[in-house]
PDB file of C-alpha atoms in Angstrom:
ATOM      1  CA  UNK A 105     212.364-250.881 -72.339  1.00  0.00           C
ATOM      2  CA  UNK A 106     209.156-250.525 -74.402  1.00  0.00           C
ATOM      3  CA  UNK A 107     210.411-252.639 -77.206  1.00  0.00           C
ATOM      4  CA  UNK A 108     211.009-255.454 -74.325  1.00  0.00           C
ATOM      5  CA  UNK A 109     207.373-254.769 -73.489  1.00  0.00           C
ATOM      6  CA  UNK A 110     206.363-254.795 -77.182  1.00  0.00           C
ATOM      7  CA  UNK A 111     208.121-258.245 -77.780  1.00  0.00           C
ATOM      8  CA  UNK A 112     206.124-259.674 -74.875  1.00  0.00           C
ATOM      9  CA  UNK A 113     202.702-258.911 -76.006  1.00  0.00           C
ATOM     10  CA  UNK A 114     203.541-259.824 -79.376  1.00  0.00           C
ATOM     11  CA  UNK A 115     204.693-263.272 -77.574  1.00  0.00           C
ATOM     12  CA  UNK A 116     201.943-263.758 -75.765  1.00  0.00           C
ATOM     13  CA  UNK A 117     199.107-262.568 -78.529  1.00  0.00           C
ATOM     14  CA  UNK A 118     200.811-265.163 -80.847  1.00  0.00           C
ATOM     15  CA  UNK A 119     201.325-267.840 -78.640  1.00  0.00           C
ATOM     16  CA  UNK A 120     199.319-271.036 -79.287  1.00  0.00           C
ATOM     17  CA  UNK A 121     196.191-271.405 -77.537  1.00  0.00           C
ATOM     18  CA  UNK A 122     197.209-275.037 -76.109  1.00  0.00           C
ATOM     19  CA  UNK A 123     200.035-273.135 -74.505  1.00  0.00           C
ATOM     20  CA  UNK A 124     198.620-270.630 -72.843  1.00  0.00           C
ATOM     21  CA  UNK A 125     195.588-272.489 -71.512  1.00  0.00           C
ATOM     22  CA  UNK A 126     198.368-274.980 -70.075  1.00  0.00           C
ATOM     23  CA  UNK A 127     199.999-271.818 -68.556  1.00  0.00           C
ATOM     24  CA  UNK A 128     196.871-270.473 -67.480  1.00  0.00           C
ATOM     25  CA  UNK A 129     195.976-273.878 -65.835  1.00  0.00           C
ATOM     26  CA  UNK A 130     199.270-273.978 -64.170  1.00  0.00           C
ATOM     27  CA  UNK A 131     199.076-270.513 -62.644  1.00  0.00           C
ATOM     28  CA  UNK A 132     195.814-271.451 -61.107  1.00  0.00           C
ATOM     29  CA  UNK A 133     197.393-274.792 -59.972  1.00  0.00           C
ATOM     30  CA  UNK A 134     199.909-272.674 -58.023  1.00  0.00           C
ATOM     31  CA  UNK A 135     197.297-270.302 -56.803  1.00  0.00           C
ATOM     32  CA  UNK A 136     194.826-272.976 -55.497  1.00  0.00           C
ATOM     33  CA  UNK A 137     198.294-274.712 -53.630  1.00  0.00           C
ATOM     34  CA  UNK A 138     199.538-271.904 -51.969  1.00  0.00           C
ATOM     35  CA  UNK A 139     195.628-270.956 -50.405  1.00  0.00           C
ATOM     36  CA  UNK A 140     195.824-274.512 -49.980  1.00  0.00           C
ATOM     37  CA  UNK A 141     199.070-274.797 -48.291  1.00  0.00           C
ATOM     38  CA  UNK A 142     198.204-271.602 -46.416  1.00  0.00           C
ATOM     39  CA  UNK A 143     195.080-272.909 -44.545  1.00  0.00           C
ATOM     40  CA  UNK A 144     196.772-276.251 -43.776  1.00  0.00           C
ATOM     41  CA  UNK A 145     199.449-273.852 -41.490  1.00  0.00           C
ATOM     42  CA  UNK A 146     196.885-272.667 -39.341  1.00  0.00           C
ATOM     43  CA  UNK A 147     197.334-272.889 -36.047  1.00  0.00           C
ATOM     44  CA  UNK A 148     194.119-273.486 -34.352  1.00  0.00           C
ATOM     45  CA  UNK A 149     195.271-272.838 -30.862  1.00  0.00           C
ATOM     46  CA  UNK A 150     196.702-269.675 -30.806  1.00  0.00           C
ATOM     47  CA  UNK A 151     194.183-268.592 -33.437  1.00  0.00           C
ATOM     48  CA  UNK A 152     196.595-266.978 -36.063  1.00  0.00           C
ATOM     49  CA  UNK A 153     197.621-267.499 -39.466  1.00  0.00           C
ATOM     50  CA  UNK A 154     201.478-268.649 -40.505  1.00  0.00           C
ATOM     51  CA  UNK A 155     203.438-267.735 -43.537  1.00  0.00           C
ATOM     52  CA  UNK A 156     201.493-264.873 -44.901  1.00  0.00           C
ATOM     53  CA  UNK A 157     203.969-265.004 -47.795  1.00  0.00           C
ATOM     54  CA  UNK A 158     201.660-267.946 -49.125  1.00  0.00           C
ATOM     55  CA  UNK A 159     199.064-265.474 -49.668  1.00  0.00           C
ATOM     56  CA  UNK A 160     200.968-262.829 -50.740  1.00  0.00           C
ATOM     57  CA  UNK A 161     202.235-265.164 -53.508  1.00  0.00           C
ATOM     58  CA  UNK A 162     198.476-266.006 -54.010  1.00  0.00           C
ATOM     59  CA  UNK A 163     197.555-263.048 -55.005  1.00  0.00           C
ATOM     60  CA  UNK A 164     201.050-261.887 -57.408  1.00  0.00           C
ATOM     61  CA  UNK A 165     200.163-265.266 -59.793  1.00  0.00           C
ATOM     62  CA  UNK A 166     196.667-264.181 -59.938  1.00  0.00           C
ATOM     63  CA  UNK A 167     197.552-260.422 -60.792  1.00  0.00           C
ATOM     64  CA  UNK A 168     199.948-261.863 -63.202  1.00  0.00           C
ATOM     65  CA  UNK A 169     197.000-264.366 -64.630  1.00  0.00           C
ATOM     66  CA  UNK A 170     194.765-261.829 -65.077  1.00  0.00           C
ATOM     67  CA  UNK A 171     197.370-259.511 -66.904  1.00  0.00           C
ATOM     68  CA  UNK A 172     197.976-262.178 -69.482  1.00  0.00           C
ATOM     69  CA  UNK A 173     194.529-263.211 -69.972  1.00  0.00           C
ATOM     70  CA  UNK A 174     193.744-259.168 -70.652  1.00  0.00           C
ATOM     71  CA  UNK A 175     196.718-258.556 -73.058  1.00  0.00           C
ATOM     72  CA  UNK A 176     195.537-262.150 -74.835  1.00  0.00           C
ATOM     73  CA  UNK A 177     192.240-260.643 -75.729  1.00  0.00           C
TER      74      UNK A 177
END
């Protein structure tokens, strides 16, 4: 399991900074759609939110951005 781990770190340290600025960009694309998408459910009349799994989403790409953008450094 830790040489899995290894091989991703190398893979991501290595990676070409075009690449990963695209992936970056994409998982804060996603992020900023889901919020999005999340806030356009809301129902206004009975004053509660809809598909908290939006958010919940949200906030696993932006774990996972920050993770890569701390083992990239």
């Amino acid at each position: 399991m830790k040489s899995f781990y290894y091989q991703f770190v190398n893979f991501i340290q290595e990676m070409d900074v075009g690449w990963f600025m695209l992936i970056c960009a994409g998982l804060f694309i996603a992020i900023l759609l889901c919020v999005m998408k999340f806030f356009k459910v809301y129902n206004g009349s009975q004053k509660t939110f809809e598909k908290i799994s939006l958010i919940i989403i949200a906030i696993i790409l932006l774990a996972i951005l920050i993770y890569i953008t701390y083992i990239r450094k």
